[in-house]
Short mmCIF file of C-alpha atoms in Angstrom, two decimals:
data_model
loop_
_atom_site.label_atom_id
_atom_site.label_comp_id
_atom_site.label_asym_id
_atom_site.label_seq_id
_atom_site.Cartn_x
_atom_site.Cartn_y
_atom_site.Cartn_z
CA UNK A 689 57.15 29.84 -61.40
CA UNK A 690 55.41 29.33 -58.09
CA UNK A 691 58.67 27.88 -56.56
CA UNK A 692 60.57 30.95 -57.75
CA UNK A 693 58.09 33.24 -56.07
CA UNK A 694 58.34 31.33 -52.81
CA UNK A 695 62.10 31.52 -52.95
CA UNK A 696 62.00 35.20 -53.77
CA UNK A 697 59.62 35.87 -50.85
CA UNK A 698 62.06 34.09 -48.46
CA UNK A 699 64.93 36.31 -49.69
CA UNK A 700 62.83 39.42 -49.20
CA UNK A 701 61.88 38.40 -45.70
CA UNK A 702 65.61 37.78 -44.82
CA UNK A 703 66.44 41.18 -46.34
CA UNK A 704 63.78 42.84 -44.25
CA UNK A 705 64.95 41.24 -41.04
CA UNK A 706 68.59 42.20 -41.74
CA UNK A 707 67.56 45.77 -42.67
CA UNK A 708 65.76 46.15 -39.29
CA UNK A 709 68.45 44.45 -37.18
CA UNK A 710 71.84 45.22 -38.91
CA UNK A 711 72.67 47.87 -36.35
CA UNK A 712 72.69 45.08 -33.79
CA UNK A 713 74.13 42.14 -35.70
CA UNK A 714 77.05 43.94 -37.44
CA UNK A 715 78.60 45.45 -34.26
CA UNK A 716 78.26 42.09 -32.45
CA UNK A 717 79.96 40.34 -35.28
CA UNK A 718 82.76 42.94 -35.44
CA UNK A 719 83.23 42.55 -31.67
CA UNK A 720 83.92 38.83 -31.98
CA UNK A 721 86.29 39.50 -34.91
CA UNK A 722 88.18 42.11 -32.76
CA UNK A 723 88.53 39.71 -29.83
CA UNK A 724 89.98 37.04 -32.20
CA UNK A 725 92.47 39.51 -33.74
CA UNK A 726 93.37 40.90 -30.23
CA UNK A 727 94.07 37.40 -28.87
CA UNK A 728 96.07 36.60 -32.06
CA UNK A 729 98.23 39.71 -31.57
CA UNK A 730 98.82 39.01 -27.87
CA UNK A 731 99.76 35.36 -28.53
CA UNK A 732 102.06 36.28 -31.35
CA UNK A 733 103.81 38.83 -29.12
CA UNK A 734 104.11 36.23 -26.28
CA UNK A 735 105.64 33.63 -28.64
CA UNK A 736 108.25 36.11 -29.96
CA UNK A 737 109.45 36.77 -26.39
CA UNK A 738 110.28 33.09 -25.63
CA UNK A 739 113.92 32.42 -25.43
CA UNK A 740 114.78 29.01 -26.89
CA UNK A 741 117.83 26.79 -26.36
CA UNK A 742 118.98 23.81 -28.40
CA UNK A 743 120.58 20.94 -26.52
CA UNK A 744 122.39 17.93 -28.04
CA UNK A 745 122.39 14.77 -25.95
CA UNK A 746 124.96 11.96 -26.22
CA UNK A 747 124.93 8.89 -24.15
CA UNK A 748 127.63 6.14 -23.71
CA UNK A 749 127.66 3.19 -26.06
CA UNK A 750 127.08 0.64 -23.26
CA UNK A 751 123.76 2.01 -22.06
CA UNK A 752 121.55 -0.91 -21.04
CA UNK A 753 118.42 1.13 -20.14
CA UNK A 754 115.15 0.57 -21.98
CA UNK A 755 112.84 3.43 -23.12
CA UNK A 756 111.31 3.23 -19.53
CA UNK A 757 114.08 5.68 -18.49
CA UNK A 758 112.97 8.16 -21.25
CA UNK A 759 109.47 7.85 -20.04
CA UNK A 760 110.51 9.31 -16.70
CA UNK A 761 112.08 12.23 -18.51
CA UNK A 762 108.82 13.00 -20.36
CA UNK A 763 107.00 12.74 -17.00
CA UNK A 764 109.27 15.46 -15.67
CA UNK A 765 108.68 17.61 -18.80
CA UNK A 766 104.90 17.59 -17.93
CA UNK A 767 105.76 19.87 -14.93
CA UNK A 768 105.54 22.84 -17.37
CA UNK A 769 101.71 22.48 -17.58
CA UNK A 770 99.87 25.64 -16.51
CA UNK A 771 96.55 23.92 -15.54
CA UNK A 772 94.65 26.59 -17.42
CA UNK A 773 95.27 30.34 -17.75
CA UNK A 774 93.39 33.02 -15.90
CA UNK A 775 91.44 35.67 -17.74
CA UNK A 776 94.18 38.38 -17.60
CA UNK A 777 96.85 35.85 -18.62
CA UNK A 778 94.85 34.90 -21.78
CA UNK A 779 93.30 38.23 -22.78
CA UNK A 780 96.05 40.64 -21.68
CA UNK A 781 99.29 38.72 -21.70
CA UNK A 782 98.43 36.25 -24.50
CA UNK A 783 99.92 33.33 -22.57
CA UNK A 784 100.14 29.92 -24.30
CA UNK A 785 101.27 26.50 -23.12
CA UNK A 786 104.99 26.08 -23.46
CA UNK A 787 106.23 23.19 -25.47
CA UNK A 788 109.39 21.29 -26.32
CA UNK A 789 110.79 19.85 -29.56
CA UNK A 790 112.35 16.42 -29.41
CA UNK A 791 114.34 15.83 -32.73
CA UNK A 792 116.37 13.09 -34.43
CA UNK A 793 118.53 14.42 -37.20
CA UNK A 794 120.60 12.40 -39.67
CA UNK A 795 123.41 13.60 -42.00
CA UNK A 796 126.27 11.84 -43.75
CA UNK A 797 128.40 12.79 -40.79
CA UNK A 798 126.28 11.40 -37.97
CA UNK A 799 122.94 10.86 -36.20
CA UNK A 800 122.10 13.47 -33.63
CA UNK A 801 119.56 13.69 -30.73
CA UNK A 802 118.37 17.22 -29.94
CA UNK A 803 115.93 18.86 -27.50
CA UNK A 804 114.74 22.44 -28.14
CA UNK A 805 113.05 23.99 -25.13
CA UNK A 806 112.40 27.39 -23.44
CA UNK A 807 115.56 28.39 -21.65
CA UNK A 808 113.82 28.69 -18.27
CA UNK A 809 113.32 24.93 -18.24
CA UNK A 810 116.85 23.93 -19.21
CA UNK A 811 117.96 23.06 -15.67
CA UNK A 812 114.81 21.04 -15.04
CA UNK A 813 115.35 18.89 -18.19
CA UNK A 814 119.05 18.49 -17.66
CA UNK A 815 118.38 17.23 -14.15
CA UNK A 816 115.73 14.77 -15.44
CA UNK A 817 118.14 13.45 -18.09
CA UNK A 818 121.09 13.10 -15.75
CA UNK A 819 118.78 11.25 -13.27
CA UNK A 820 118.23 8.49 -15.77
CA UNK A 821 121.48 8.76 -17.73
CA UNK A 822 124.21 9.83 -15.25
CA UNK A 823 126.95 9.52 -17.88
CA UNK A 824 125.20 11.48 -20.59
CA UNK A 825 126.77 14.66 -22.09
CA UNK A 826 124.44 17.60 -22.73
CA UNK A 827 125.77 20.44 -24.93
CA UNK A 828 124.16 23.59 -26.13
CA UNK A 829 124.29 23.78 -29.96
CA UNK A 830 123.38 26.10 -32.77
CA UNK A 831 120.20 25.42 -34.75
CA UNK A 832 121.12 22.77 -37.34
CA UNK A 833 118.45 24.04 -39.69
CA UNK A 834 120.71 27.03 -40.37
CA UNK A 835 123.10 24.72 -42.20
CA UNK A 836 120.73 24.82 -45.15
CA UNK A 837 119.35 27.81 -47.04
CA UNK A 838 116.70 29.91 -45.38
CA UNK A 839 114.06 28.87 -47.94
CA UNK A 840 113.59 25.49 -49.43
CA UNK A 841 113.30 24.22 -52.05
CA UNK A 842 115.73 26.27 -54.22
CA UNK A 843 117.78 25.81 -57.32
CA UNK A 844 120.11 23.36 -55.53
CA UNK A 845 118.02 21.48 -52.96
CA UNK A 846 114.62 19.85 -52.95
CA UNK A 847 112.83 18.11 -50.15
CA UNK A 848 109.94 15.82 -49.32
CA UNK A 849 108.00 16.14 -46.09
CA UNK A 850 104.81 15.76 -44.23
CA UNK A 851 103.14 15.94 -40.86
CA UNK A 852 102.26 12.56 -39.45
CA UNK A 853 98.93 11.90 -37.69
CA UNK A 854 97.25 8.94 -35.92
CA UNK A 855 95.24 6.46 -37.89
CA UNK A 856 92.42 6.47 -35.20
CA UNK A 857 91.17 8.70 -32.40
CA UNK A 858 93.54 9.86 -29.71
CA UNK A 859 92.51 7.32 -26.98
CA UNK A 860 93.72 4.40 -29.11
CA UNK A 861 97.45 3.75 -28.40
CA UNK A 862 100.24 2.97 -30.71
CA UNK A 863 102.44 -0.03 -30.25
CA UNK A 864 104.82 0.83 -27.36
CA UNK A 865 108.16 -0.36 -26.08
CA UNK A 866 106.94 -3.18 -23.75
CA UNK A 867 106.02 -5.06 -26.96
CA UNK A 868 109.69 -4.93 -28.10
CA UNK A 869 111.19 -5.63 -24.61
CA UNK A 870 112.59 -8.98 -23.47
CA UNK A 871 114.30 -10.31 -20.43
CA UNK A 872 117.21 -11.65 -22.45
CA UNK A 873 119.36 -8.80 -23.75
CA UNK A 874 120.08 -10.60 -27.05
CA UNK A 875 116.39 -10.78 -27.81
CA UNK A 876 115.64 -7.21 -26.87
CA UNK A 877 114.62 -4.99 -29.76
CA UNK A 878 115.20 -1.20 -29.71
CA UNK A 879 112.46 0.40 -31.88
CA UNK A 880 114.76 3.42 -32.57
CA UNK A 881 117.24 1.18 -34.46
CA UNK A 882 115.36 1.16 -37.75
CA UNK A 883 115.35 4.98 -37.90
CA UNK A 884 119.04 5.40 -36.92
CA UNK A 885 120.13 2.70 -39.32
CA UNK A 886 118.51 4.52 -42.26
CA UNK A 887 120.07 7.82 -41.20
CA UNK A 888 123.50 6.10 -40.95
CA UNK A 889 123.44 5.39 -44.66
CA UNK A 890 122.87 8.91 -45.91
CA UNK A 891 125.23 10.38 -48.59
CA UNK A 892 126.86 13.80 -48.67
CA UNK A 893 124.18 16.46 -49.18
CA UNK A 894 121.33 14.33 -47.78
CA UNK A 895 119.52 14.96 -44.57
CA UNK A 896 116.63 13.36 -42.61
CA UNK A 897 114.88 15.49 -39.91
CA UNK A 898 112.37 14.03 -37.52
CA UNK A 899 110.63 16.39 -35.05
CA UNK A 900 108.07 15.70 -32.30
CA UNK A 901 106.54 18.81 -30.74
CA UNK A 902 105.03 18.06 -27.27
CA UNK A 903 103.24 20.30 -24.80
CA UNK A 904 101.44 19.16 -21.68
CA UNK A 905 97.65 18.78 -21.76
CA UNK A 906 94.94 18.33 -19.26
CA UNK A 907 92.37 15.55 -18.74
CA UNK A 908 89.95 16.29 -21.46
CA UNK A 909 91.34 13.51 -23.74
CA UNK A 910 91.09 11.10 -20.76
CA UNK A 911 87.38 11.79 -20.46
CA UNK A 912 86.93 10.99 -24.17
CA UNK A 913 88.85 7.84 -23.67
CA UNK A 914 86.47 6.75 -20.76
CA UNK A 915 83.50 7.51 -22.98
CA UNK A 916 85.01 5.33 -25.77
CA UNK A 917 85.58 2.47 -23.32
CA UNK A 918 82.04 2.73 -22.04
CA UNK A 919 80.73 2.59 -25.59
CA UNK A 920 82.89 -0.39 -26.55
CA UNK A 921 81.73 -2.42 -23.55
CA UNK A 922 78.10 -1.41 -24.06
CA UNK A 923 77.77 0.46 -20.80
CA UNK A 924 74.70 2.72 -20.96
CA UNK A 925 75.16 6.42 -20.22
CA UNK A 926 73.03 7.60 -17.25
CA UNK A 927 69.98 9.54 -18.22
CA UNK A 928 69.66 13.13 -17.22
CA UNK A 929 66.38 13.88 -15.41
CA UNK A 930 64.93 17.23 -14.55
CA UNK A 931 62.28 18.54 -12.08
CA UNK A 932 59.35 17.20 -14.04
CA UNK A 933 60.67 13.60 -13.78
CA UNK A 934 61.53 13.99 -10.13
CA UNK A 935 58.07 15.40 -9.37
CA UNK A 936 56.48 12.43 -11.11
CA UNK A 937 58.45 10.00 -8.92
CA UNK A 938 57.53 12.00 -5.85
CA UNK A 939 53.78 11.78 -6.63
CA UNK A 940 54.03 8.07 -7.40
CA UNK A 941 55.74 7.38 -4.05
CA UNK A 942 53.16 9.49 -2.30
CA UNK A 943 50.29 7.51 -3.74
CA UNK A 944 51.79 4.03 -3.02
CA UNK A 945 53.52 4.84 0.28
CA UNK A 946 50.73 3.09 2.35
CA UNK A 947 51.48 -0.35 0.77
CA UNK A 948 55.23 -0.34 -0.25
CA UNK A 949 58.45 1.52 0.57
CA UNK A 950 59.29 4.52 -1.67
CA UNK A 951 61.66 4.08 -4.62
CA UNK A 952 63.46 7.34 -5.50
CA UNK A 953 65.39 6.02 -8.52
CA UNK A 954 64.33 7.54 -11.80
CA UNK A 955 63.39 5.86 -15.08
CA UNK A 956 63.05 2.41 -13.68
CA UNK A 957 66.71 2.20 -12.69
CA UNK A 958 66.00 -0.06 -9.82
CA UNK A 959 64.27 -2.61 -11.97
CA UNK A 960 67.11 -3.10 -14.39
CA UNK A 961 70.81 -2.73 -13.84
CA UNK A 962 73.24 -1.53 -16.48
CA UNK A 963 73.71 -4.10 -19.09
CA UNK A 964 77.10 -4.44 -20.72
CA UNK A 965 78.45 -6.72 -23.45
CA UNK A 966 81.73 -7.09 -21.66
CA UNK A 967 81.09 -10.80 -21.14
CA UNK A 968 80.53 -11.27 -24.86
CA UNK A 969 83.60 -9.45 -26.13
CA UNK A 970 86.17 -11.48 -28.16
CA UNK A 971 89.79 -11.71 -26.84
CA UNK A 972 90.80 -9.08 -29.45
CA UNK A 973 88.15 -6.66 -28.33
CA UNK A 974 89.15 -7.16 -24.77
CA UNK A 975 92.73 -6.34 -25.75
CA UNK A 976 91.63 -3.02 -27.40
CA UNK A 977 89.67 -1.99 -24.25
CA UNK A 978 92.63 -2.78 -22.03
CA UNK A 979 94.96 -0.92 -24.36
CA UNK A 980 92.81 2.20 -24.20
CA UNK A 981 92.53 2.00 -20.41
CA UNK A 982 96.36 1.67 -20.15
CA UNK A 983 96.88 4.75 -22.33
CA UNK A 984 94.46 7.04 -20.56
CA UNK A 985 95.89 5.99 -17.25
CA UNK A 986 99.12 7.98 -17.99
CA UNK A 987 99.66 11.74 -18.41
CA UNK A 988 99.45 12.99 -21.94
CA UNK A 989 100.97 15.56 -24.34
CA UNK A 990 99.47 17.30 -27.34
CA UNK A 991 101.86 16.48 -30.08
CA UNK A 992 102.78 17.21 -33.72
CA UNK A 993 105.07 14.87 -35.67
CA UNK A 994 106.99 16.09 -38.66
CA UNK A 995 109.31 14.34 -41.17
CA UNK A 996 111.49 16.10 -43.80
CA UNK A 997 113.97 14.53 -46.25
CA UNK A 998 116.38 16.90 -48.05
CA UNK A 999 118.68 16.16 -50.93
CA UNK A 1000 120.25 17.82 -53.97
CA UNK A 1001 117.89 18.07 -56.97
CA UNK A 1002 120.30 16.21 -59.29
CA UNK A 1003 120.35 13.13 -57.00
CA UNK A 1004 117.01 13.28 -55.25
CA UNK A 1005 115.49 9.87 -54.50
CA UNK A 1006 112.41 8.75 -52.59
CA UNK A 1007 114.06 5.51 -51.37
CA UNK A 1008 115.06 7.03 -47.94
CA UNK A 1009 111.52 8.41 -47.56
CA UNK A 1010 110.15 4.85 -47.94
CA UNK A 1011 112.80 3.57 -45.49
CA UNK A 1012 111.77 6.03 -42.70
CA UNK A 1013 108.08 5.52 -43.24
CA UNK A 1014 108.72 1.78 -43.15
CA UNK A 1015 110.59 2.17 -39.83
CA UNK A 1016 107.69 4.04 -38.36
CA UNK A 1017 105.24 1.30 -39.37
CA UNK A 1018 106.62 -0.87 -36.49
CA UNK A 1019 104.52 1.33 -34.13
CA UNK A 1020 101.28 0.51 -36.07
CA UNK A 1021 98.70 -2.10 -35.33
CA UNK A 1022 95.41 -2.58 -37.17
CA UNK A 1023 93.31 -3.09 -34.04
CA UNK A 1024 94.48 0.00 -32.13
CA UNK A 1025 96.51 2.84 -33.58
CA UNK A 1026 99.56 3.94 -35.56
CA UNK A 1027 101.08 6.76 -37.62
CA UNK A 1028 100.12 7.75 -41.20
CA UNK A 1029 100.93 10.61 -43.52
CA UNK A 1030 98.62 13.60 -43.30
CA UNK A 1031 97.55 14.01 -46.95
CA UNK A 1032 96.62 17.65 -46.24
CA UNK A 1033 100.22 18.63 -45.51
CA UNK A 1034 102.57 16.37 -47.41
CA UNK A 1035 104.48 17.72 -50.35
CA UNK A 1036 102.27 16.69 -53.19
CA UNK A 1037 99.72 18.70 -55.19
CA UNK A 1038 97.28 18.21 -58.07
CA UNK A 1039 95.90 20.32 -60.87
CA UNK A 1040 94.92 23.04 -61.34
CA UNK A 1041 97.98 25.27 -60.44
CA UNK A 1042 99.95 22.19 -59.41
CA UNK A 1043 103.36 23.74 -59.28
CA UNK A 1044 102.15 26.80 -57.38
CA UNK A 1045 100.30 24.74 -54.71
CA UNK A 1046 103.25 22.34 -54.33
CA UNK A 1047 105.66 25.19 -53.76
CA UNK A 1048 103.36 26.80 -51.21
CA UNK A 1049 102.98 23.50 -49.36
CA UNK A 1050 106.75 23.01 -49.23
CA UNK A 1051 107.38 26.64 -48.03
CA UNK A 1052 104.75 26.18 -45.40
CA UNK A 1053 106.13 22.87 -44.05
CA UNK A 1054 109.68 24.12 -44.01
CA UNK A 1055 108.83 27.29 -42.11
CA UNK A 1056 106.82 25.40 -39.53
CA UNK A 1057 109.62 22.93 -39.08
CA UNK A 1058 112.25 25.60 -38.59
CA UNK A 1059 110.16 27.61 -36.18
CA UNK A 1060 108.97 24.45 -34.31
CA UNK A 1061 105.33 25.63 -34.51
CA UNK A 1062 102.19 23.66 -33.99
CA UNK A 1063 99.56 23.65 -36.85
CA UNK A 1064 97.58 26.89 -36.84
CA UNK A 1065 100.16 28.67 -34.67
CA UNK A 1066 100.12 32.36 -34.88
CA UNK A 1067 102.48 34.41 -37.08
CA UNK A 1068 103.47 31.31 -39.18
CA UNK A 1069 101.03 30.43 -41.91
CA UNK A 1070 97.90 30.17 -39.88
CA UNK A 1071 96.13 28.37 -42.82
CA UNK A 1072 98.41 25.29 -42.60
CA UNK A 1073 96.24 22.12 -42.51
CA UNK A 1074 98.07 20.26 -39.88
CA UNK A 1075 96.51 18.35 -36.95
CA UNK A 1076 97.87 17.69 -33.51
CA UNK A 1077 97.06 14.55 -31.45
CA UNK A 1078 97.60 13.09 -28.03
CA UNK A 1079 100.41 10.71 -26.93
CA UNK A 1080 101.10 9.66 -23.40
CA UNK A 1081 104.55 9.37 -21.83
CA UNK A 1082 104.94 5.68 -22.81
CA UNK A 1083 104.20 6.40 -26.44
CA UNK A 1084 106.47 9.39 -26.59
CA UNK A 1085 109.32 7.42 -25.08
CA UNK A 1086 108.83 4.61 -27.61
CA UNK A 1087 109.19 7.00 -30.56
CA UNK A 1088 111.97 9.22 -29.07
CA UNK A 1089 114.55 7.84 -26.75
CA UNK A 1090 118.32 7.56 -26.66
CA UNK A 1091 119.69 4.33 -28.19
CA UNK A 1092 120.69 1.49 -26.03
CA UNK A 1093 123.67 -0.92 -26.47
CA UNK A 1094 121.61 -3.05 -28.83
CA UNK A 1095 121.57 -0.25 -31.46
CA UNK A 1096 124.70 -0.82 -33.60
CA UNK A 1097 124.16 2.04 -36.16
CA UNK A 1098 127.69 3.25 -36.76
CA UNK A 1099 126.79 7.00 -37.18
CA UNK A 1100 124.97 7.57 -33.95
CA UNK A 1101 126.99 10.16 -31.92
CA UNK A 1102 127.89 8.61 -28.58
CA UNK A 1103 130.24 9.10 -25.78
CA UNK A 1104 133.17 6.72 -26.37
CA UNK A 1105 134.27 6.84 -22.77
CA UNK A 1106 132.70 7.60 -19.35
CA UNK A 1107 133.63 10.72 -17.47
CA UNK A 1108 134.85 10.22 -13.92
CA UNK A 1109 134.87 12.69 -11.10
CA UNK A 1110 138.04 13.59 -9.07
CA UNK A 1111 138.93 11.31 -6.15
CA UNK A 1112 137.56 12.55 -2.84
CA UNK A 1113 141.15 12.84 -1.37
CA UNK A 1114 142.29 15.16 -4.09
CA UNK A 1115 143.85 18.32 -2.49
CA UNK A 1116 142.04 21.59 -3.45
CA UNK A 1117 144.71 23.97 -2.26
#
């Protein structure tokens, strides 16, 4: 009874405080709600005004270049970064960072490589691609998602899908193309081969869609990586001292100045240098530290990775899902990073209301894929539980690049012959 009276007294006190201050708290809360809704409206309007273009890229069969060439293309794509928006751009125009979608699509008729991007950056990306692949063919195409019904699943088609996320924090890298590279061409492994080979075996009515959304980001993730490295090697973070500590050092130096030189370092820093455990790290731990430092040394993109498998309901099988997930496992290592399914987004649900929740998840994922939207993007199912992550140019080029001559998947769409220019002596009149 005494506990109940104490609890009741606390509730009465809270009620009295709210009754006296509601006229200040409620308008303040409503103001922040208004700001949130206003920014949401502006950003939604900004997104609707973006004009997108879909490009298909085909390269010759005899391409010998490694994913290093694709890394240079991603570096060029980072030129769209805004370096932060001004007040009026954010709260009056609703500006957001532009992004691009890099997609690998497989049907029974072929394996396609697409890039979807804002139309104003088309010339920039075409120049970057031609600089690395002079014989490539770039063609504007219609959106391939329109080949299927506007809403999936339906009475004919079903699908399985999920967002993919990293197994560890962003500063840890996935396994990248230098691991697969070799001086001898016969020993060189193209990491895209496992994906294209799976797509080359699809039957009529089946489809595999892989989508990587990438938008440039600043250096915040790099700072987190440096903090992680400092923690792994045992480097102590400098203490922050204020006026009181400084005044104490001043008085100490004043009193002992007659017998020894002043020491202006705080907290005994002069007596003991930073101690690290770098000398005591195992070879594996050293490799992890080096891998993190290599990743944060290159420019990064905020990314979202999606995978969808579509098939007719009467022949739907999960074997191709397992094949693609298995192909993506080659980028995983236990000591650094890799990809895994985001359990909050993949098309599986549990009781209660299992069927309703599963249908909602599938509709959400399909809409986000078709609209190439990041998790939480405005106007498209804001409650979606996706999660973006950071990849640098080397990691992106490992996961998405145009196949080299070592990839023998028969259904990859390639240029069967090189295009040649006219001879310089050809008459023009």
